[in-house]
Amino acid sequence: MCECVFMCVCAWLFFQVGVAVWGGKKILNKHKPWIETSYHGVITENMDIVQLDPPLVALDKDAPVPYAGEICAFKIQGLEAPFEAVVLNGTSGEGQLRARGLVDCELQKEYTFIIQAHDCGAGPGGTGGKKSHKAVVHIQVNDVNEFSPVFREAQYHVAVTEGKIYDNILQVEATDQDCSPQYSQICNYQITTSNTPFAIDRNGNIRNTEKLSFDKQQQYAVLVTAFDCGQKRSTESVAVHIYVKPVCKPGWQGWDKRVDYEPGTGSKQLFPKMNLETCGGLLSSVRTTVELQTSHIGKGCDRETYSEKSLQKLCGASSGSTDLLPAPSASTNWTASLVTDSERDSDLIFRFDGRQAARIPDQVVPQNLTDQFTVATWMKHGPNPGLRAEKETLLCNSDKTEMNRHHYSLYVHNCRLVFLLRRDFIQVDTFRPAEFHWKLDQICDKEWHYYVINVEFPVVTLYVDGVTYDPYLVTDDWPIHPSQIDVQLTVGACCAISSDNCGEVTKPRFTQCFRGSLSGLTIRPGKIESQKVISCLQACKEGLDINSLESLGKGIKFHFNPAQSILVMEGEDLENMNAALRKVSYINSRQFPTPGIRRLHISTSVQCFGEDTCISIPDIDAVVMVLQPSEPRITIAGVDRLTRPAADLRGPAGLTLFQDLHIISTVTKGDTASHHTAGRPGVQEEIIHNLDYCDILVLGEELRPEQESLQLQRSTLLGKHLDATNSTSGMSIYGVDSMSNYEQVIRQVHYHNWHPAQNPDRKFRLTCSELNGRYTSNEFTLEVSGLESGTIKIQEFQFVPHLAMVHRVPSAATVVIVICIATLVVVVVLGIYRIHLTHQQEGRSSDTTKERELDWDDSALNITVNPMEVRGRGGLKTKPWGMNKGRKVSVVRTRCWNSLKCSQDQGQNTVQFINSDRGFQVNDKIL
C-alpha cells in the first residue's frame, strides 16, 4: 500500500516539471503562442459573427508537438465586452470572435478589449500551458436601417403676409434614431398634398411658389413627409398650417427683374405695368430716381468703338489732330511696348502701371504749340495709397538734354488735374499764367471720363464728359528763356535727364509715371474744339428715355443727367407718377451694341400730408439684358483678274482696279417665330450698315514710286465722311460711312504702271472693316496683268460671284456651249479665208502701184472665250479692254449688270467677239 502511494506521488511530480514520453522522447512546452498585436472587426447589429481583419489565428513554434504546439483557448479580458472567442482548430490555431448576445448599434457603436491565446501545455491536463502577448481588438457595429424618421413637432403653424414670394416660410425638422450617418440623417422632405402653391427643399424649408391672396384663400393645410438617407420614409406625415394675413406693405408692384433688349428695336419700356402701392396713405409728393448703371461697359457706357480718326471725321472735328496713342504699326511703333486692354469691344485702351511710357517721335507733333490748341483723352484713374505726393503724368513735353525744363504737361497730383504751360521768352516776357488746377471727383473715381483741354492763351477751359469746369487755382510763372535744346514729348511719364558725379549726362529715364488707363489721347495744334464736337466724341449711345413726352401728366417734372443714365421724376399726383414711370424706357442706338447686363436701380422718397413720419418705399433693382446682336458677314465680290494691254496701264487714266466691286453684308436670323422656316435653322438677310476703313494692300514687292502708283482723285471724297492715305505698300480709305459710298470711292482707285514690261503682273488684296476691326470682310485678291501688243493671250477669266449668285451649268447648256464654239471656229476660218482671197485679188490687179498690205497676223490672234457664264434675267453684257481697233480680236470681259438676278439659269450661254471699241457679236446677236 505504501509503495503504491509513493509511486503516485512521483508520477505527479514528474508531470509537474513537464516531463512526458512521446515516442520515447521527452516533451517540453518551450514557446508561447503568437498572435497579431491588434485586430479590427466589424459586426452588423442583430448578428453574432465578427469579421476580423486580420483573421484570428494563433501560431506556436512548438508545433507539431501535441499539446505544447496546439491552441486550446482564446480569452478576452474585459467583462463588459459582449463577445467570446472560440477555437475552431487547435492544430492550425484558427479562432472566431462571436457576440454573446444581440449587439445594438444604437446602444453602443464600437467596442475595444484585450485578447490572448493559450496553448494546451505539456499534456492533457494543460499543465505548464503558456499564453500569448496581449492584443487589442477594436470592434465597430454596423447599423441597420430599422428606424423611420419622426418629426419633432406633431403640428406646425405659421402666418405669412399676402402678395409676397418668400424664400423660407417655415422649416420642419425630423429625426431618426439609427446610429449611422447614412440612416440617421434626413436627406429629403416631400409635400404630399397636391395642388398647393408651396415647395419644400431637402433641408425642410417651405416656400410659396406664387403670391398668396387673402381674398382667395386665408389658410392652407399641407402634409409633409420625410426620408432618411436610406430612403426609409416616416411612418406618419406632419401637418403644416399656413395662415395668410391681409397686411399691406408699401412699395412698387408689377415690375420685372429682367428686361431683354433686342438690338435694333429702338426704345423699349422698362416698367409697362408698374405702380406704387401706398397702402392707403395720402401722399403730398413723390420723387423717383431711375439710374442706369453702365460703368462696366466699354469706356463708361456703350459708345461707338471706331478709331479716333474715324470718330473725329464723323463728328466734324477740325483737321490736323494727331493721335498720340495709335494702334502699333510700322509707322506708329512708339506704342508697341505699351500694355493694351483687348477685352473692351474693339476699343484701343492702354494700361499704365507706373513703369512704362512712350516717347513720341519728333516729326509727329510740333515742338512748340501756338496760342491755340486742344488736348483730349479718355482717362480711368483711381487713388493710389501711399503715393499721394507723387505726380502722375499723362503728357509731358520736356528738354531732351541738360536743363530738364517742362514746356507743357498734363498730370494728376493728389486727385487734382493740373495743366502746365510755360511760354517761351520770345513769345512773352512778363509774369503770366502757367499752371491750371482742377479739383474734381471724377479724377479718382476709377471710372472712364472724357477730358478735353481747350487752350486760348491765357484762357484754359476744361471739359469733362462734355461739361465745362473752371480751374479753382491758377498760378503764374516767368517764361522759359530761349535755347537751342530740343524737346521730347512723352506719354505716361516725363523724360528726365540726369548727370553722374563727373557731370556727364546719362541715359534719359522716365519719372512721374502714370498709373491708370488712357485711350484716344490726341493733340490738335492751332485750333480748339467746339463744344458740339466734344459732345459728339464722348456721347453715349445707350441711356434712359421717355416715350411720348407730350403725353406726360400735368405737374410731372423730370431731369436727365448729360449722359442720360440718371432720370429724376417728381410729381404730386400718384396716378400721374405711375403713368410717367411706365413711359421710362431703355434705348441703344448702336447697330451692333455691346451685349450683356445693364443694372437698374430705382429709389423713391415720398412726403405725406401734415405728418412728421411717412411711409418708406424700398429701393428696387432690375437688369436690362442686351442680347447678342447678329454678327454681320461682310462680303466683297467682283472680277478677281484683269488682263489689259500695257498701253492702258501707261495711259493718263491708268487702270481702274475695282470697277465691278460690290460690298454687301448679311446676317443670319435665328429660328424665331418671324424667321422660322421648316428645315432651316436660320434665314440669311442682307443688311445695311457703315464701314470704318477699307485697305488695299500690295502683295509681294512694294510699289516702285518711279515706275508705278495707286491714285485716287480727292474730288471723289467730297461730300463723304471719308479720307485716304497712300503709300508704296497700298492705300487706306477710312472714315465712318455707308457701304455704297465706300463702293463708289474704291471703284475710282486707279493703278498706273509706266514700265509694265518690267513688272507686268501685280496682286492687290482688299479688306474692309466695321467697328475698328470688330467685324471684317473676306480678303478679296485681285490679279492684274499687262500685255504688250503682238502677244497671244488666250485667257479664261473667273468672275467672283455676288453672294446671291449660284453657279449651275445644266447638261443642256453644255450642248449649247459646244455648238457655239463650233460656230465660232467656222466663222473665224471663213473670215480668214475671205481676207486671203481678197489679198490675192488685189495683188494681181495692182502691179504698177505699191501693194497695199492688209496686216493680219494669225500668230497675234488674241481670243477670250467665256464658256461657262450663265445669262440671267438682267442679261449678260461684254465690255472691251483696251482694244486695238480693226484687226486684232482682243480680250473680252463679261459682267452681269443685274448681279442679284444672275444666280438663276434663265437663258442660254453666250459667246461674243470684240474687234473694236464698240464691239460686235457674231451675226449681230447673242448666240
mmCIF file of N, CA and C in Angstrom, residues 777-854:
data_model
loop_
_atom_site.group_PDB
_atom_site.id
_atom_site.type_symbol
_atom_site.label_atom_id
_atom_site.label_comp_id
_atom_site.label_asym_id
_atom_site.label_seq_id
_atom_site.Cartn_x
_atom_site.Cartn_y
_atom_site.Cartn_z
ATOM 1 N N SER A 777 -14.241 91.868 -93.385
ATOM 2 C CA SER A 777 -14.734 91.203 -94.586
ATOM 3 C C SER A 777 -13.809 90.057 -94.962
ATOM 4 N N ASN A 778 -14.175 89.386 -96.045
ATOM 5 C CA ASN A 778 -13.272 88.418 -96.649
ATOM 6 C C ASN A 778 -12.098 89.159 -97.296
ATOM 7 N N GLU A 779 -11.024 88.443 -97.548
ATOM 8 C CA GLU A 779 -9.865 89.017 -98.223
ATOM 9 C C GLU A 779 -10.032 88.805 -99.730
ATOM 10 N N PHE A 780 -10.326 89.898 -100.412
ATOM 11 C CA PHE A 780 -10.555 89.843 -101.858
ATOM 12 C C PHE A 780 -9.236 90.151 -102.571
ATOM 13 N N THR A 781 -8.770 89.211 -103.372
ATOM 14 C CA THR A 781 -7.493 89.347 -104.070
ATOM 15 C C THR A 781 -7.735 89.596 -105.553
ATOM 16 N N LEU A 782 -7.085 90.608 -106.067
ATOM 17 C CA LEU A 782 -7.203 90.973 -107.477
ATOM 18 C C LEU A 782 -5.833 90.833 -108.138
ATOM 19 N N GLU A 783 -5.791 90.122 -109.287
ATOM 20 C CA GLU A 783 -4.569 89.962 -110.067
ATOM 21 C C GLU A 783 -4.662 90.842 -111.320
ATOM 22 N N VAL A 784 -3.605 91.585 -111.560
ATOM 23 C CA VAL A 784 -3.547 92.485 -112.719
ATOM 24 C C VAL A 784 -2.369 92.070 -113.599
ATOM 25 N N SER A 785 -2.629 91.938 -114.904
ATOM 26 C CA SER A 785 -1.577 91.574 -115.862
ATOM 27 C C SER A 785 -1.616 92.558 -117.025
ATOM 28 N N GLY A 786 -0.430 92.982 -117.454
ATOM 29 C CA GLY A 786 -0.317 93.868 -118.616
ATOM 30 C C GLY A 786 0.271 93.125 -119.795
ATOM 31 N N LEU A 787 -0.338 93.270 -120.974
ATOM 32 C CA LEU A 787 0.088 92.564 -122.189
ATOM 33 C C LEU A 787 0.626 93.564 -123.200
ATOM 34 N N GLU A 788 1.804 93.263 -123.733
ATOM 35 C CA GLU A 788 2.346 94.049 -124.833
ATOM 36 C C GLU A 788 1.648 93.648 -126.132
ATOM 37 N N SER A 789 1.565 94.568 -127.074
ATOM 38 C CA SER A 789 0.898 94.277 -128.346
ATOM 39 C C SER A 789 1.666 93.210 -129.108
ATOM 40 N N GLY A 790 0.908 92.400 -129.865
ATOM 41 C CA GLY A 790 1.529 91.350 -130.663
ATOM 42 C C GLY A 790 1.660 90.041 -129.934
ATOM 43 N N THR A 791 1.166 89.938 -128.731
ATOM 44 C CA THR A 791 1.273 88.698 -127.973
ATOM 45 C C THR A 791 -0.018 87.933 -128.047
ATOM 46 N N ILE A 792 0.102 86.642 -127.971
ATOM 47 C CA ILE A 792 -1.081 85.785 -127.936
ATOM 48 C C ILE A 792 -1.447 85.563 -126.479
ATOM 49 N N LYS A 793 -2.703 85.772 -126.153
ATOM 50 C CA LYS A 793 -3.147 85.562 -124.773
ATOM 51 C C LYS A 793 -4.539 84.955 -124.816
ATOM 52 N N ILE A 794 -4.604 83.655 -124.665
ATOM 53 C CA ILE A 794 -5.912 83.005 -124.534
ATOM 54 C C ILE A 794 -6.130 82.789 -123.055
ATOM 55 N N GLN A 795 -7.033 83.566 -122.481
ATOM 56 C CA GLN A 795 -7.167 83.617 -121.023
ATOM 57 C C GLN A 795 -8.634 83.435 -120.650
ATOM 58 N N GLU A 796 -8.881 82.563 -119.754
ATOM 59 C CA GLU A 796 -10.241 82.416 -119.231
ATOM 60 C C GLU A 796 -10.313 83.151 -117.912
ATOM 61 N N PHE A 797 -11.245 84.075 -117.813
ATOM 62 C CA PHE A 797 -11.371 84.892 -116.611
ATOM 63 C C PHE A 797 -12.442 84.317 -115.714
ATOM 64 N N GLN A 798 -12.171 84.415 -114.441
ATOM 65 C CA GLN A 798 -13.136 83.943 -113.449
ATOM 66 C C GLN A 798 -13.811 85.136 -112.807
ATOM 67 N N PHE A 799 -15.120 85.098 -112.760
ATOM 68 C CA PHE A 799 -15.882 86.170 -112.111
ATOM 69 C C PHE A 799 -16.209 85.733 -110.700
ATOM 70 N N VAL A 800 -15.754 86.517 -109.742
ATOM 71 C CA VAL A 800 -16.091 86.215 -108.350
ATOM 72 C C VAL A 800 -17.531 86.607 -108.121
ATOM 73 N N PRO A 801 -18.393 85.698 -107.770
ATOM 74 C CA PRO A 801 -19.828 85.982 -107.805
ATOM 75 C C PRO A 801 -20.263 86.842 -106.647
ATOM 76 N N HIS A 802 -21.379 87.509 -106.895
ATOM 77 C CA HIS A 802 -22.109 88.152 -105.806
ATOM 78 C C HIS A 802 -22.574 87.067 -104.852
ATOM 79 N N LEU A 803 -22.767 87.413 -103.602
ATOM 80 C CA LEU A 803 -23.138 86.406 -102.598
ATOM 81 C C LEU A 803 -24.412 85.688 -102.987
ATOM 82 N N ALA A 804 -25.308 86.416 -103.681
ATOM 83 C CA ALA A 804 -26.594 85.812 -104.008
ATOM 84 C C ALA A 804 -26.548 84.954 -105.257
ATOM 85 N N MET A 805 -25.384 84.897 -105.944
ATOM 86 C CA MET A 805 -25.292 84.154 -107.202
ATOM 87 C C MET A 805 -24.965 82.707 -106.947
ATOM 88 N N VAL A 806 -25.522 81.826 -107.725
ATOM 89 C CA VAL A 806 -25.258 80.403 -107.615
ATOM 90 C C VAL A 806 -24.876 79.915 -109.001
ATOM 91 N N HIS A 807 -23.678 79.322 -109.169
ATOM 92 C CA HIS A 807 -23.195 78.860 -110.472
ATOM 93 C C HIS A 807 -23.686 77.437 -110.699
ATOM 94 N N ARG A 808 -24.535 77.292 -111.675
ATOM 95 C CA ARG A 808 -25.006 75.962 -112.050
ATOM 96 C C ARG A 808 -25.034 75.871 -113.574
ATOM 97 N N VAL A 809 -24.409 74.860 -114.165
ATOM 98 C CA VAL A 809 -24.405 74.670 -115.620
ATOM 99 C C VAL A 809 -25.117 73.369 -115.906
ATOM 100 N N PRO A 810 -26.343 73.395 -116.368
ATOM 101 C CA PRO A 810 -27.077 72.159 -116.651
ATOM 102 C C PRO A 810 -26.508 71.465 -117.871
ATOM 103 N N SER A 811 -26.866 70.230 -118.018
ATOM 104 C CA SER A 811 -26.338 69.431 -119.122
ATOM 105 C C SER A 811 -26.776 69.985 -120.469
ATOM 106 N N ALA A 812 -27.994 70.519 -120.550
ATOM 107 C CA ALA A 812 -28.457 71.088 -121.818
ATOM 108 C C ALA A 812 -27.616 72.285 -122.223
ATOM 109 N N ALA A 813 -27.207 73.073 -121.240
ATOM 110 C CA ALA A 813 -26.379 74.239 -121.558
ATOM 111 C C ALA A 813 -25.039 73.829 -122.131
ATOM 112 N N THR A 814 -24.536 72.675 -121.714
ATOM 113 C CA THR A 814 -23.245 72.203 -122.219
ATOM 114 C C THR A 814 -23.323 71.974 -123.731
ATOM 115 N N VAL A 815 -24.421 71.438 -124.187
ATOM 116 C CA VAL A 815 -24.597 71.193 -125.625
ATOM 117 C C VAL A 815 -24.599 72.515 -126.388
ATOM 118 N N VAL A 816 -25.296 73.518 -125.811
ATOM 119 C CA VAL A 816 -25.353 74.825 -126.469
ATOM 120 C C VAL A 816 -23.959 75.428 -126.571
ATOM 121 N N ILE A 817 -23.165 75.273 -125.499
ATOM 122 C CA ILE A 817 -21.802 75.815 -125.497
ATOM 123 C C ILE A 817 -20.966 75.181 -126.602
ATOM 124 N N VAL A 818 -21.070 73.861 -126.724
ATOM 125 C CA VAL A 818 -20.289 73.158 -127.763
ATOM 126 C C VAL A 818 -20.680 73.667 -129.150
ATOM 127 N N ILE A 819 -21.977 73.853 -129.385
ATOM 128 C CA ILE A 819 -22.445 74.347 -130.690
ATOM 129 C C ILE A 819 -21.909 75.750 -130.951
ATOM 130 N N CYS A 820 -21.932 76.594 -129.886
ATOM 131 C CA CYS A 820 -21.445 77.967 -130.054
ATOM 132 C C CYS A 820 -19.960 77.988 -130.395
ATOM 133 N N ILE A 821 -19.187 77.148 -129.730
ATOM 134 C CA ILE A 821 -17.744 77.118 -130.005
ATOM 135 C C ILE A 821 -17.483 76.640 -131.427
ATOM 136 N N ALA A 822 -18.241 75.621 -131.847
ATOM 137 C CA ALA A 822 -18.071 75.130 -133.223
ATOM 138 C C ALA A 822 -18.411 76.217 -134.239
ATOM 139 N N THR A 823 -19.496 76.942 -133.977
ATOM 140 C CA THR A 823 -19.871 78.042 -134.872
ATOM 141 C C THR A 823 -18.787 79.108 -134.900
ATOM 142 N N LEU A 824 -18.208 79.382 -133.730
ATOM 143 C CA LEU A 824 -17.139 80.360 -133.634
ATOM 144 C C LEU A 824 -15.964 79.970 -134.518
ATOM 145 N N VAL A 825 -15.551 78.698 -134.448
ATOM 146 C CA VAL A 825 -14.403 78.242 -135.239
ATOM 147 C C VAL A 825 -14.697 78.386 -136.730
ATOM 148 N N VAL A 826 -15.911 78.038 -137.133
ATOM 149 C CA VAL A 826 -16.269 78.130 -138.554
ATOM 150 C C VAL A 826 -16.222 79.572 -139.026
ATOM 151 N N VAL A 827 -16.773 80.489 -138.204
ATOM 152 C CA VAL A 827 -16.797 81.896 -138.602
ATOM 153 C C VAL A 827 -15.377 82.448 -138.729
ATOM 154 N N VAL A 828 -14.488 82.071 -137.798
ATOM 155 C CA VAL A 828 -13.110 82.558 -137.853
ATOM 156 C C VAL A 828 -12.401 82.043 -139.098
ATOM 157 N N VAL A 829 -12.562 80.748 -139.390
ATOM 158 C CA VAL A 829 -11.901 80.160 -140.572
ATOM 159 C C VAL A 829 -12.407 80.826 -141.847
ATOM 160 N N LEU A 830 -13.721 81.022 -141.967
ATOM 161 C CA LEU A 830 -14.277 81.672 -143.154
ATOM 162 C C LEU A 830 -13.783 83.097 -143.293
ATOM 163 N N GLY A 831 -13.698 83.797 -142.181
ATOM 164 C CA GLY A 831 -13.221 85.182 -142.244
ATOM 165 C C GLY A 831 -11.784 85.265 -142.721
ATOM 166 N N ILE A 832 -10.921 84.362 -142.227
ATOM 167 C CA ILE A 832 -9.516 84.364 -142.632
ATOM 168 C C ILE A 832 -9.396 84.008 -144.131
ATOM 169 N N TYR A 833 -10.195 83.017 -144.544
ATOM 170 C CA TYR A 833 -10.121 82.597 -145.939
ATOM 171 C C TYR A 833 -10.581 83.722 -146.879
ATOM 172 N N ARG A 834 -11.616 84.446 -146.474
ATOM 173 C CA ARG A 834 -12.123 85.535 -147.309
ATOM 174 C C ARG A 834 -11.103 86.666 -147.403
ATOM 175 N N ILE A 835 -10.465 86.980 -146.337
ATOM 176 C CA ILE A 835 -9.449 88.029 -146.367
ATOM 177 C C ILE A 835 -8.272 87.604 -147.258
ATOM 178 N N HIS A 836 -7.906 86.320 -147.181
ATOM 179 C CA HIS A 836 -6.815 85.819 -148.006
ATOM 180 C C HIS A 836 -7.143 85.948 -149.500
ATOM 181 N N LEU A 837 -8.381 85.615 -149.896
ATOM 182 C CA LEU A 837 -8.781 85.744 -151.295
ATOM 183 C C LEU A 837 -8.741 87.202 -151.741
ATOM 184 N N THR A 838 -9.214 88.075 -150.872
ATOM 185 C CA THR A 838 -9.214 89.500 -151.227
ATOM 186 C C THR A 838 -7.789 89.995 -151.435
ATOM 187 N N HIS A 839 -6.893 89.535 -150.615
ATOM 188 C CA HIS A 839 -5.500 89.949 -150.725
ATOM 189 C C HIS A 839 -4.888 89.496 -152.064
ATOM 190 N N GLN A 840 -5.216 88.249 -152.480
ATOM 191 C CA GLN A 840 -4.679 87.743 -153.747
ATOM 192 C C GLN A 840 -5.209 88.543 -154.944
ATOM 193 N N GLN A 841 -6.512 88.892 -154.888
ATOM 194 C CA GLN A 841 -7.108 89.638 -155.988
ATOM 195 C C GLN A 841 -6.482 91.025 -156.108
ATOM 196 N N GLU A 842 -6.274 91.684 -155.004
ATOM 197 C CA GLU A 842 -5.676 92.999 -155.045
ATOM 198 C C GLU A 842 -4.226 92.934 -155.534
ATOM 199 N N GLY A 843 -3.515 91.857 -155.258
ATOM 200 C CA GLY A 843 -2.134 91.730 -155.718
ATOM 201 C C GLY A 843 -2.042 91.581 -157.229
ATOM 202 N N ARG A 844 -3.013 90.879 -157.833
ATOM 203 C CA ARG A 844 -2.969 90.665 -159.276
ATOM 204 C C ARG A 844 -3.383 91.931 -160.043
ATOM 205 N N SER A 845 -4.271 92.765 -159.480
ATOM 206 C CA SER A 845 -4.778 93.925 -160.211
ATOM 207 C C SER A 845 -3.969 95.190 -160.012
ATOM 208 N N SER A 846 -2.992 95.178 -159.183
ATOM 209 C CA SER A 846 -2.247 96.418 -158.903
ATOM 210 C C SER A 846 -0.761 96.133 -158.935
ATOM 211 N N ASP A 847 -0.207 95.953 -160.254
ATOM 212 C CA ASP A 847 1.215 95.705 -160.348
ATOM 213 C C ASP A 847 1.999 96.991 -160.389
ATOM 214 N N THR A 848 1.370 98.160 -160.871
ATOM 215 C CA THR A 848 2.122 99.381 -161.031
ATOM 216 C C THR A 848 2.166 100.222 -159.774
ATOM 217 N N THR A 849 1.257 100.002 -158.930
ATOM 218 C CA THR A 849 1.246 100.752 -157.648
ATOM 219 C C THR A 849 1.806 99.882 -156.543
ATOM 220 N N LYS A 850 2.128 100.585 -155.450
ATOM 221 C CA LYS A 850 2.685 99.837 -154.304
ATOM 222 C C LYS A 850 1.595 98.977 -153.694
ATOM 223 N N GLU A 851 1.954 97.760 -153.437
ATOM 224 C CA GLU A 851 0.973 96.812 -152.900
ATOM 225 C C GLU A 851 0.504 97.283 -151.517
ATOM 226 N N ARG A 852 -0.833 97.383 -151.441
ATOM 227 C CA ARG A 852 -1.402 97.749 -150.146
ATOM 228 C C ARG A 852 -1.612 96.496 -149.304
ATOM 229 N N GLU A 853 -0.991 96.527 -148.185
ATOM 230 C CA GLU A 853 -0.926 95.307 -147.358
ATOM 231 C C GLU A 853 -2.000 95.324 -146.282
ATOM 232 N N LEU A 854 -2.664 94.226 -146.253
ATOM 233 C CA LEU A 854 -3.580 94.008 -145.120
ATOM 234 C C LEU A 854 -2.861 93.150 -144.101
#
